[in-house]
XYZ file of C-alpha atoms in Angstrom:
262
model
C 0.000 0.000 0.000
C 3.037 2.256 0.168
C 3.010 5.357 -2.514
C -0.494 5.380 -3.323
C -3.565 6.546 -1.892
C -5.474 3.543 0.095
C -8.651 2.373 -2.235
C -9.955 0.635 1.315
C -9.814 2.121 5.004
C -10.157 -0.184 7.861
C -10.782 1.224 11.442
C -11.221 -0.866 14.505
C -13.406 0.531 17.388
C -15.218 -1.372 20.142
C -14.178 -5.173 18.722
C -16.035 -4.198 15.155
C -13.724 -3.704 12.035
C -15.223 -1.264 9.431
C -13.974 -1.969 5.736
C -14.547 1.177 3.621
C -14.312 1.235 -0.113
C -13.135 4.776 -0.974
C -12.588 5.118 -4.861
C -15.818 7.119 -4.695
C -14.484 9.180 -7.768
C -14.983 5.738 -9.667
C -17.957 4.884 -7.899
C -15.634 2.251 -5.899
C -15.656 0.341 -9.459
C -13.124 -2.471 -8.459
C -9.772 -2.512 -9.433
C -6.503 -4.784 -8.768
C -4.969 -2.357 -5.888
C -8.332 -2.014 -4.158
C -9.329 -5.856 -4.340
C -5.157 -5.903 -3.040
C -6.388 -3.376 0.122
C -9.159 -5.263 0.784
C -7.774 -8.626 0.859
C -4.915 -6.899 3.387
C -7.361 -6.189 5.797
C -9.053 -9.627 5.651
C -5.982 -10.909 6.317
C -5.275 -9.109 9.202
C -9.113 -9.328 10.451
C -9.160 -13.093 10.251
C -6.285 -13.758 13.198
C -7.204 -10.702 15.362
C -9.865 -12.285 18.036
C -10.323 -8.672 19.121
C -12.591 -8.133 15.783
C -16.012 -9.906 16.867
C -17.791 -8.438 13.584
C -17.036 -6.268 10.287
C -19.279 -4.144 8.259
C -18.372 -3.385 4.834
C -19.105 -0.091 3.368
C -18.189 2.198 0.891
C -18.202 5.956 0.418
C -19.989 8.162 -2.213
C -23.365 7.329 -4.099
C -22.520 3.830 -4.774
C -21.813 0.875 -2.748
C -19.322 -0.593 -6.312
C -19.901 -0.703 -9.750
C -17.961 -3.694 -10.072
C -15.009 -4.165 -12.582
C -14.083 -0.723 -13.977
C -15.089 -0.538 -17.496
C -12.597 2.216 -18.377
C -9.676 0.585 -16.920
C -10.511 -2.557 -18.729
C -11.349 -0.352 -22.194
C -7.825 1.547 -21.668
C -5.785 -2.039 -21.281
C -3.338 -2.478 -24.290
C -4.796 -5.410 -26.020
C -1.512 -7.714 -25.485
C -2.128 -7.014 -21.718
C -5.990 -7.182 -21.749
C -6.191 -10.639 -20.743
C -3.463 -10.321 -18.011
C -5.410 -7.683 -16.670
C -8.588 -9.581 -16.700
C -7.179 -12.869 -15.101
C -5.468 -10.961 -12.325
C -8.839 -8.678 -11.270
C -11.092 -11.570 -11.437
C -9.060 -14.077 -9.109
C -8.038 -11.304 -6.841
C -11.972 -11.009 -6.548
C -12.955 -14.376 -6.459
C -10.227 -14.846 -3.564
C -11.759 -11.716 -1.662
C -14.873 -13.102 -2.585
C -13.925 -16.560 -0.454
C -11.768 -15.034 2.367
C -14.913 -12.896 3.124
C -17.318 -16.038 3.200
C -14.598 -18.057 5.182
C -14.123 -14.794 8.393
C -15.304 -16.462 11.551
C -16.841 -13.335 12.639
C -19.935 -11.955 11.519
C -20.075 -10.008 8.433
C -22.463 -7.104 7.704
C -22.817 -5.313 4.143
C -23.857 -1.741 4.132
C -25.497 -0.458 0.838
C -25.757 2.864 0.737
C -26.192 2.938 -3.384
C -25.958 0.696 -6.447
C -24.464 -2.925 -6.499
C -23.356 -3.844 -9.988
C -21.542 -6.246 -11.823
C -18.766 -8.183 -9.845
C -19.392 -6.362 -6.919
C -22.500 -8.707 -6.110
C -20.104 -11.255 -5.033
C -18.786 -8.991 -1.639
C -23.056 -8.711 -1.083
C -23.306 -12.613 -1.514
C -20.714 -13.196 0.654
C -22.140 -11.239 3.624
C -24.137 -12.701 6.388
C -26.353 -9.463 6.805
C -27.002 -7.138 4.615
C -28.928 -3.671 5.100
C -29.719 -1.573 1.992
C -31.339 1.906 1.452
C -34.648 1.756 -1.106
C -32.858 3.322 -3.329
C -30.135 0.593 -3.886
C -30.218 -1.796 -6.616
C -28.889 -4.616 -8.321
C -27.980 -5.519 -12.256
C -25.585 -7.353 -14.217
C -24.823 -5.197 -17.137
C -22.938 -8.163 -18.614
C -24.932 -8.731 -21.728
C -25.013 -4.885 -22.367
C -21.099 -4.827 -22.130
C -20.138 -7.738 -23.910
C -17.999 -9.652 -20.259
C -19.375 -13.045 -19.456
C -20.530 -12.924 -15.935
C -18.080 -13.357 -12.843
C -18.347 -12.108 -8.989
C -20.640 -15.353 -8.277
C -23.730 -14.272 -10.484
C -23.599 -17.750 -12.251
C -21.181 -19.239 -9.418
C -23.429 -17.976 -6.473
C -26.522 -16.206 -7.096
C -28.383 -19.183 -9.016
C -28.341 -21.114 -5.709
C -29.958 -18.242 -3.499
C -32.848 -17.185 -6.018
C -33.282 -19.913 -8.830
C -31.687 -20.457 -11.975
C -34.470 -18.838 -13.745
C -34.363 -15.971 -11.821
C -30.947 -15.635 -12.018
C -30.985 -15.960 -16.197
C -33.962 -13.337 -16.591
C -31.884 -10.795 -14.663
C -28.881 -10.709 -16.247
C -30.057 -11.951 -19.902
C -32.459 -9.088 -19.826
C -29.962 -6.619 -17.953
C -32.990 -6.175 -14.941
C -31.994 -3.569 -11.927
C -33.440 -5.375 -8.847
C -34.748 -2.876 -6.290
C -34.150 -2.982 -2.883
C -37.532 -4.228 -2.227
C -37.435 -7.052 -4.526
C -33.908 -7.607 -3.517
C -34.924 -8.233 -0.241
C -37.914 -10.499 -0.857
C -35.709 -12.600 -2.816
C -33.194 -12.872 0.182
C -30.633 -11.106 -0.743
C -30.977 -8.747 1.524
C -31.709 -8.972 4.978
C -33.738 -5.084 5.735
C -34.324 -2.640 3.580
C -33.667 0.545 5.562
C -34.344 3.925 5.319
C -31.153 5.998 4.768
C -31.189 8.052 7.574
C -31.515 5.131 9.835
C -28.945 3.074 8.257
C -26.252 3.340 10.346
C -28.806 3.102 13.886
C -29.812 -0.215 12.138
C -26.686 -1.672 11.875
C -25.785 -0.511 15.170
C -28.572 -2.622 16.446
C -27.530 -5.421 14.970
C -24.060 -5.321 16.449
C -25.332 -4.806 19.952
C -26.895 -8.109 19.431
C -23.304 -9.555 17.678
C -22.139 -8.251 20.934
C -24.069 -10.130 23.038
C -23.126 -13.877 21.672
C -20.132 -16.294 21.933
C -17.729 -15.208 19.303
C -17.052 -18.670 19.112
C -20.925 -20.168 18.730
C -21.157 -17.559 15.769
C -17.699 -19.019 14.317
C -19.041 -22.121 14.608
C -22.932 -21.459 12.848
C -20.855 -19.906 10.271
C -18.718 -22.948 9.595
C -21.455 -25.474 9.653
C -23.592 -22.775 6.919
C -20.524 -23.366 4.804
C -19.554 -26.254 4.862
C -16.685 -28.158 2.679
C -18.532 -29.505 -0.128
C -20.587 -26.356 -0.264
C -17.254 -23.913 -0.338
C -15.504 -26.274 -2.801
C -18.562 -25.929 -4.836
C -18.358 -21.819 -4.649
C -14.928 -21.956 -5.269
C -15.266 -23.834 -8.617
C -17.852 -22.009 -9.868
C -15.829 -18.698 -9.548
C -13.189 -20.522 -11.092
C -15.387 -21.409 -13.991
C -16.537 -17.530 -14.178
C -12.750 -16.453 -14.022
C -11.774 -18.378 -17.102
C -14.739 -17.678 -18.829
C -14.487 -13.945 -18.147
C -10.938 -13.975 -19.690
C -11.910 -16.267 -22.547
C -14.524 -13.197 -23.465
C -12.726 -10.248 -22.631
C -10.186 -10.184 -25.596
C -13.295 -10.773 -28.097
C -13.285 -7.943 -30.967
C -16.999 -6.988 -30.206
C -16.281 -6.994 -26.284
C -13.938 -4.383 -27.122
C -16.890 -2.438 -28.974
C -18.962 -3.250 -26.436
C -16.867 -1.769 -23.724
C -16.722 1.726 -26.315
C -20.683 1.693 -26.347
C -21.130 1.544 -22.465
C -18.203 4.306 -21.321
C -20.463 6.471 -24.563
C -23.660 6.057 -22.817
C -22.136 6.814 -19.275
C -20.526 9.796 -20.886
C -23.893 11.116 -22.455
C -25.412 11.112 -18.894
């Protein structure tokens, strides 16, 4: 982390560790050096039996936007696909080293939830979101095959059918549906975000560390993991496979035009 700015701030207060994704100027779109931040503080969380819970968070209007379009569209093409395999397993590793914390983890969504980003949402255990957040894929509108769990994960927790009409036709899922579908645990307004959350750590504070370690473990177990992990394997490779395509390239162009037009 030495000679650049920090993409994610950690700060430890009163056994809870908050993770904060601060590339708001990006709309914490996910890059390698922030996925490289983030990982360094689950690291660090995962041995410290001082942390009883973490809440990730972000700053700005948007929780992540997942993979950042632009930094994908500006690669060179000989180093496009380097680029793409080292993003997508850095996020498929943060990905698994949230799921396998043995303390409590609690997503905050202030804002939108796109692309690979879904997969630091799946792997939460709690998740509170404003009404105006959302969820969508934006996959088939770029041209990337889907990674950050949405064929890996997500089919599991809503249904396979579910999970194709979303991202075949490019659906934002509001925090209301979200929620219904269990994605999310309470939809919250936003000035009562933070009190919410609050709550739920008083009651975090109030159990074993170690009976919540060990729910956790039996929720995921081996086979279940192993699965994940495959399956985000699987996205990884296919993501690269499509990344370099001629009309992906296009397809990046179109997406940074509409963004541009407003």
């Amino acid at each position: 982390m030495t000679g650049r700015r920090e993409l994610v701030r950690m700060a430890v207060a009163g056994g809870v560790a908050t993770l904060t994704l601060a590339r708001s100027e990006r709309h914490n779109s996910l890059v390698p050096e922030l996925l490289d931040d983030l990982l360094g503080h689950l690291g660090a969380i995962e041995g410290d039996d001082r942390v009883r819970a973490v809440v990730l968070a972000a700053e700005g209007r948007s929780f992540s936007t997942g993979g950042d379009v632009r930094a994908f569209h500006d690669q060179p093409a000989a180093a496009l696909h380097g680029y793409a395999c080292d993003l997508v397993g850095k996020l498929n590793r943060t990905i698994l080293a949230l799921m396998d914390l043995p303390q409590p983890v609690i997503a905050r969504l202030q804002g939108p939830v796109t692309g690979g980003s879904l997969g630091l949402v799946l792997a939460a255990d709690l998740v509170a979101a404003v009404p105006s957040a959302f969820i969508a894929p934006y996959y088939a509108s770029v041209g990337f095959a889907p990674d950050g769990g949405w064929t890996a994960i997500l089919p599991e927790r809503v249904g396979v059918q579910r999970a194709r009409e979303i991202q075949l036709l490019n659906r934002h899922v509001d925090a209301a549906e979200a929620h219904a579908l269990g994605l999310v645990t309470e939809v919250v307004p936003a000035d009562r975000l933070d009190a919410r959350i609050a709550e739920w750590l008083a009651v975090l504070g109030g159990h074993v560390g170690s009976g919540m370690a060990a729910a956790k473990r039996r929720l995921m177990p081996d086979w279940r993991r192993a699965a994940y992990a495959a399956g985000l394997e699987a996205e990884r490779r296919a993501f690269v496979a499509q990344v370099t395509r001629p009309e992906v390239r296009g397809g990046m162009a179109r997406f940074l035009d509409r963004r541009a037009a407003g």
